């Protein structure tokens, strides 16, 4: 199973120039053992631990001002990191509209 | 985003100011006479808050540390060995709590190079309140477990700035001893190199609690001392100005003649242990300079009396706020004294605070000012 993770601009430097960004620089393809968003992130973190640090806390909880979408659906309104992903799914990571 | 700034073109003997703001870090350079600030580089880490900066010149280094962060993706620790021309990769230094701790890093509030005799030893003060240390020059970091697992932790309450550990005072001659301060918990000390910690708040008021003198829970804003007289400490509290002559075992009120004993910032003169600078603010509800006058107060007798320093500072229509790490001195004599405001102004004195000039304005809100003379 392959899942494409779409990174926001702020995190792209963390995967660039390391020979692992596939196709476009803003995406990373992973093959998670577990077919959930959390599983896809853990697989991402094995290759890019610093990226995972920016998305989730030490307690593996999504940072409060980061949003994750499977397709167009925010996982907060689904099953969070347990939200299932299918083969070919696209998980988009975006900073929330907050701050000043 | 702004164009990437370069590094300072500085040389030995120059004075460097490191200014952390809510939108990045700025570096300024002046010659030994400090007559003017000839170079400004920034913002480094544009858009990110930089609450802590430090220049580590021990062991032949000239290493600048910064801890940029943002509310979206958390904070990182970066270093530069060329005064900001280039920075370490974002993932070069991992500062994380162990998963089993139940804690998550929010912000690095203080970067503190350790004792001169141990140039590879550094400390961080972080939020949620904890001390991290590195014994390999910053390559790897770990929390002090005795502090991280302190039995009081469930009762520590975050202040307005979060549960921030903002002050680290390693004893300059005894590696087993260190004091820390955080809001709200107060002052804690270790006598065994960080394995165990005990509160040291006797005499410090907690105005916001029913018990005004609890064992812990005080909202201490800043402590400083002179390394030649390490046992004598000065403390700016959330309401209260104190002095200790026994390494924090007891504290005595020294708010003699200040317009308010509320404030954040405090700094000790680099050569005179009884000379201290503060910027009083009016009340914890208002948090602006009293009477709209920007005044630094200085004591030359360890808190026996305080005198307003006003020459060059606006004495009307100045509703300013100076935060806990936004006041500092350099190491010269007479001392350079510097502070930044939330309105983005950077003020400098090169005569012990007797007179002041505006070094820079138009900065984002200033949260941190550090000064160093390049060796």
Coordinates of N, CA and C in Angstrom, one line a residue, chain A residues 48 59 63 93:
Chain A
X48 N 12.3 10.3 8.1 CA 12.5 11.8 8.4 C 12.0 12.1 9.8
X59 N 4.2 12.9 22.5 CA 3.2 11.9 22.9 C 2.4 11.4 21.7
X63 N 0.1 18.2 16.7 CA 0.3 19.6 17.3 C -1.0 20.4 17.2
X93 N -0.8 17.9 4.9 CA -0.5 18.5 6.2 C -0.4 20.0 6.0

